[in-house]
PDB file of C-alpha atoms in Angstrom:
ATOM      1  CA  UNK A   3       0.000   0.000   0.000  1.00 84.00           C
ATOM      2  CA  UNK A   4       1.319   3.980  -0.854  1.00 90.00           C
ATOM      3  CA  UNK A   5      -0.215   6.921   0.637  1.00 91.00           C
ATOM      4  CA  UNK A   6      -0.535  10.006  -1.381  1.00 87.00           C
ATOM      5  CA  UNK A   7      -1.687  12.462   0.824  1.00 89.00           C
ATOM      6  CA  UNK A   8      -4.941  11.211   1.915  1.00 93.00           C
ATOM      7  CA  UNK A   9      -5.456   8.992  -0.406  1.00 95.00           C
ATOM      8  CA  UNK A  10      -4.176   5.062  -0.188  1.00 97.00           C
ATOM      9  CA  UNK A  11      -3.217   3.157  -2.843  1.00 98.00           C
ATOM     10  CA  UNK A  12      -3.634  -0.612  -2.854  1.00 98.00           C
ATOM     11  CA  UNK A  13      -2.065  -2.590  -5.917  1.00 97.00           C
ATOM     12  CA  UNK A  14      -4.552  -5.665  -6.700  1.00 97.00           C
ATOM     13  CA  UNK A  15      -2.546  -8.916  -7.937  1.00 97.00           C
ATOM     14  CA  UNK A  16      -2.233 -10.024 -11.159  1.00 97.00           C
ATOM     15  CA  UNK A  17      -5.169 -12.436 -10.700  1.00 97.00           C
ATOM     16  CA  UNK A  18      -8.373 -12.212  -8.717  1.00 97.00           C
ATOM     17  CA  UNK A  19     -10.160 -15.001  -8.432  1.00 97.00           C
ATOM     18  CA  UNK A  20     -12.324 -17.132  -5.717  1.00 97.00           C
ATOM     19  CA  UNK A  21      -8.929 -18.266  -4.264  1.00 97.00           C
ATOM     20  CA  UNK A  22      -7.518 -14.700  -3.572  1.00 98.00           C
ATOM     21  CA  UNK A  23     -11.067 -12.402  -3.549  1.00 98.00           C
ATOM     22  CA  UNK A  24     -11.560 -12.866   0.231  1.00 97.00           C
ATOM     23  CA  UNK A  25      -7.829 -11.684   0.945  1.00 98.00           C
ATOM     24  CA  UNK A  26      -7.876  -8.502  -1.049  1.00 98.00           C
ATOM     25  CA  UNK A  27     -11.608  -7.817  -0.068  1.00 98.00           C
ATOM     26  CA  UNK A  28      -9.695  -8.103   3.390  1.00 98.00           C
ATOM     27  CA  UNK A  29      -7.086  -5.664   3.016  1.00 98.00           C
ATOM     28  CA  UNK A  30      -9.510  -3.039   1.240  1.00 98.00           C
ATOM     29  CA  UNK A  31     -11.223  -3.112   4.397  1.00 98.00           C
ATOM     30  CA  UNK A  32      -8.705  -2.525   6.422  1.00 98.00           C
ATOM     31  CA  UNK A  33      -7.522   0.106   4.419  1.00 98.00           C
ATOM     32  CA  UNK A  34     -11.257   2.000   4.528  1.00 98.00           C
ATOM     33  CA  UNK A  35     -11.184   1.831   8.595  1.00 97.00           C
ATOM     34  CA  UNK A  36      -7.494   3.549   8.423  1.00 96.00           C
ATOM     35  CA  UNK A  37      -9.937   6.501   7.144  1.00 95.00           C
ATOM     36  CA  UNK A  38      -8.145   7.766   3.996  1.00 97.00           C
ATOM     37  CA  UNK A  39     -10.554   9.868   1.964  1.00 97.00           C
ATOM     38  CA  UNK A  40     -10.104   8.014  -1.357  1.00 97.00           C
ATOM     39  CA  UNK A  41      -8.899   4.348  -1.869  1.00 98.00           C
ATOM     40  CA  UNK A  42      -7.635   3.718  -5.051  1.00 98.00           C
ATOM     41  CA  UNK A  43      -7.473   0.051  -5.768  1.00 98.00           C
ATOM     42  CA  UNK A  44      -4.671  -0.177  -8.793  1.00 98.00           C
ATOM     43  CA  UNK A  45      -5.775  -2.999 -11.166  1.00 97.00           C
ATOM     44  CA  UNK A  46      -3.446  -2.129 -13.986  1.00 97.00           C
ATOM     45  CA  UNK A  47      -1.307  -5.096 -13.794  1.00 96.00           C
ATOM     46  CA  UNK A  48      -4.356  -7.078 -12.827  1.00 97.00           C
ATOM     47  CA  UNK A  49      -5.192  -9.378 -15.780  1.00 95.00           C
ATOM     48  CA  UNK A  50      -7.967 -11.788 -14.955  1.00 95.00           C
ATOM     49  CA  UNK A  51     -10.583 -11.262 -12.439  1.00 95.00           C
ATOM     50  CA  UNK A  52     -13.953 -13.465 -12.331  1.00 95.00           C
ATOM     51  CA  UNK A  53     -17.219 -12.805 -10.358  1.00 95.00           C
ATOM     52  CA  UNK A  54     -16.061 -13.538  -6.746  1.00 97.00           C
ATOM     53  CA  UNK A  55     -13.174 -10.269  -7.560  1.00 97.00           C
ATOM     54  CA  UNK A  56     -16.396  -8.304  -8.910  1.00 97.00           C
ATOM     55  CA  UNK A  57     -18.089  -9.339  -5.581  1.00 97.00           C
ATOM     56  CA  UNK A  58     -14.949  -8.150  -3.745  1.00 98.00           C
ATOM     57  CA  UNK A  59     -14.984  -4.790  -5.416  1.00 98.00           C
ATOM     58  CA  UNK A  60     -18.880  -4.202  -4.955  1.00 98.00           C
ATOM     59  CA  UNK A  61     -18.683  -5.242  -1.353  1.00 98.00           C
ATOM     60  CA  UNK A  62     -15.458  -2.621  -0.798  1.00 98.00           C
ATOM     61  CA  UNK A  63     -17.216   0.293  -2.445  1.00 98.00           C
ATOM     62  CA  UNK A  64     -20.610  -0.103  -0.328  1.00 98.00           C
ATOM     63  CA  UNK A  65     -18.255  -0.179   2.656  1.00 98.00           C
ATOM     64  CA  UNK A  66     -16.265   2.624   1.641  1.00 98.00           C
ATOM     65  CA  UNK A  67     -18.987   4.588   0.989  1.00 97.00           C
ATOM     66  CA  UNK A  68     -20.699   4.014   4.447  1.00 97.00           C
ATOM     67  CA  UNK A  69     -17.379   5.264   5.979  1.00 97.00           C
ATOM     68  CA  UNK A  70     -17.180   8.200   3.575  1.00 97.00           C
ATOM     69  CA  UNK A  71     -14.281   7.011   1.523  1.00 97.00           C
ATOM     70  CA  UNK A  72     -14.403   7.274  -2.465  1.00 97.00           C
ATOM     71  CA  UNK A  73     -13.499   4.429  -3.664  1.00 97.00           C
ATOM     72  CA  UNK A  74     -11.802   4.376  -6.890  1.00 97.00           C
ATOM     73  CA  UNK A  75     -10.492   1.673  -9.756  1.00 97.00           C
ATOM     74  CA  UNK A  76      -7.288   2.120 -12.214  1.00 97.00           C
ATOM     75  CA  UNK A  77      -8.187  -0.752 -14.837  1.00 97.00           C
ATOM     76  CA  UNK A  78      -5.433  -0.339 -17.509  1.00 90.00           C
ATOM     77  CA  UNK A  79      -6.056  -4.307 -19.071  1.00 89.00           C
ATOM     78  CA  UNK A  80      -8.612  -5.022 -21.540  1.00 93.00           C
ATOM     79  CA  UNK A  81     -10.024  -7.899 -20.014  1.00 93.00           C
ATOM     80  CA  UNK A  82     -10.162  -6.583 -16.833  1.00 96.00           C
ATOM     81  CA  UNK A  83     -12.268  -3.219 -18.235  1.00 95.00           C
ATOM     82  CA  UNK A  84     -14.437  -5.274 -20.200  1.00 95.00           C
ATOM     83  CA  UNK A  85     -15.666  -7.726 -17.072  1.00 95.00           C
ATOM     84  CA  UNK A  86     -16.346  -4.063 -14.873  1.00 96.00           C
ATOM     85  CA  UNK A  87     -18.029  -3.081 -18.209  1.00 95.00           C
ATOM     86  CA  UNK A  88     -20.121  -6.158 -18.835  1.00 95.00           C
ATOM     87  CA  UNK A  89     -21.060  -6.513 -14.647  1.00 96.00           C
ATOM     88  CA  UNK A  90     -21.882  -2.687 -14.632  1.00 95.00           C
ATOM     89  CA  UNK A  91     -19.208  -1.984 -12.054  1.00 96.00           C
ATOM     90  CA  UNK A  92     -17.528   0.475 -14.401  1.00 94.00           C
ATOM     91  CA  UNK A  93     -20.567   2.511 -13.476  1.00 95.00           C
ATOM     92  CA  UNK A  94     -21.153   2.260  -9.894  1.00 96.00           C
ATOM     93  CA  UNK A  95     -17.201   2.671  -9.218  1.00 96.00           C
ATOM     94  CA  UNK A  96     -15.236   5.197 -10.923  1.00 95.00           C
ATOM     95  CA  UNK A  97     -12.528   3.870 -13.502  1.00 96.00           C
ATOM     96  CA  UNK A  98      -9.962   5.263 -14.447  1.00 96.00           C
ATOM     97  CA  UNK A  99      -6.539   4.209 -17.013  1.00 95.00           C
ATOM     98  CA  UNK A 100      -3.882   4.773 -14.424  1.00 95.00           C
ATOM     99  CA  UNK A 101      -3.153   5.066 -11.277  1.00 96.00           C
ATOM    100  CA  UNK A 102      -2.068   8.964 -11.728  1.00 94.00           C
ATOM    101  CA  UNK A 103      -5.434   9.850 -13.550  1.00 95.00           C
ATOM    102  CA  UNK A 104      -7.355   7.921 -10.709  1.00 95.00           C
ATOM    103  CA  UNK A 105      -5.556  10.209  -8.341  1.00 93.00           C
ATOM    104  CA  UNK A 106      -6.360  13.811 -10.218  1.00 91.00           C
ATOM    105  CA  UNK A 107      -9.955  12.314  -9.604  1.00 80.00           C
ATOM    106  CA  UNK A 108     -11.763  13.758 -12.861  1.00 62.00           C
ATOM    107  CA  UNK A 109     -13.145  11.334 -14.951  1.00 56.00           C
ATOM    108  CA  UNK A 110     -11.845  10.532 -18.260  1.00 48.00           C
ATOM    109  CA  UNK A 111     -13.774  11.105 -21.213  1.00 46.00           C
ATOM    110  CA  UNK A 112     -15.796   8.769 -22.148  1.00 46.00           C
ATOM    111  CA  UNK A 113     -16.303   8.185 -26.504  1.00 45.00           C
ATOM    112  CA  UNK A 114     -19.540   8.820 -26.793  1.00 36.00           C
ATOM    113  CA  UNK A 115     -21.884   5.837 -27.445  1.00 37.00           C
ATOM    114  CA  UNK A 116     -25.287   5.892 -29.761  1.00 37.00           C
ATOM    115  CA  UNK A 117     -27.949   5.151 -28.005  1.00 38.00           C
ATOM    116  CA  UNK A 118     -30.526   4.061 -30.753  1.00 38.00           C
ATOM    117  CA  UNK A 119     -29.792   3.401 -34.774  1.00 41.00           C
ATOM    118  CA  UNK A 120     -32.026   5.863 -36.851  1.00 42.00           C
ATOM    119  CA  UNK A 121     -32.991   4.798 -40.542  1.00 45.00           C
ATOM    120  CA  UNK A 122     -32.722   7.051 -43.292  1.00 44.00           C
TER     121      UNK A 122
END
């Protein structure tokens, strides 16, 4: 873990899965009771999660939240954006493409998206 300022950054391993879930679910709660006012959980050299990480991540953020610490996600791997994408994480926790970005704390752009195919 690395403090910057108030914020603590906790670097995920390169795998989580229902083996290691509980663990790190277990150290991003003790890093929300040490009270830092963001937790950035660095996923960048994370490249495979399943559901039980998604669970983890979920169950941090509600947690965080209820002690007033933002929780936020570097995701710099493909797969790993497209599972947060796919589960709808991506939108309940903010994402962000490094760990320096995830500390300024704006959100990236997002490309925009079409909503609905028009015929012409």
């Amino acid at each position: 873990m690395l403090w910057v300022d108030n914020a603590a950054v906790v670097s995920a391993p390169a795998e989580i899965d229902v083996v290691n879930a509980g663990d790190v679910l277990g150290c991003l709660l003790t890093v929300i009771r040490d009270g830092p006012a963001v937790l950035i959980v660095d996923l960048t050299a994370t490249t495979f999660c399943d559901s039980a990480a998604v669970h983890a991540l979920v169950h941090a953020f509600k947690q965080a939240r209820a002690s007033g610490v933002e929780l936020r996600l570097a995701v710099g791997g493909p797969a790993v954006s497209r599972l947060l994408e796919i589960t709808g994480v991506d939108q309940l926790i903010g994402t962000y493409p490094t760990v320096p970005e995830s500390l300024i704390g704006s959100p990236p752009p997002r490309e925009a998206q079409p909503t609905s195919k028009t015929g012409g």
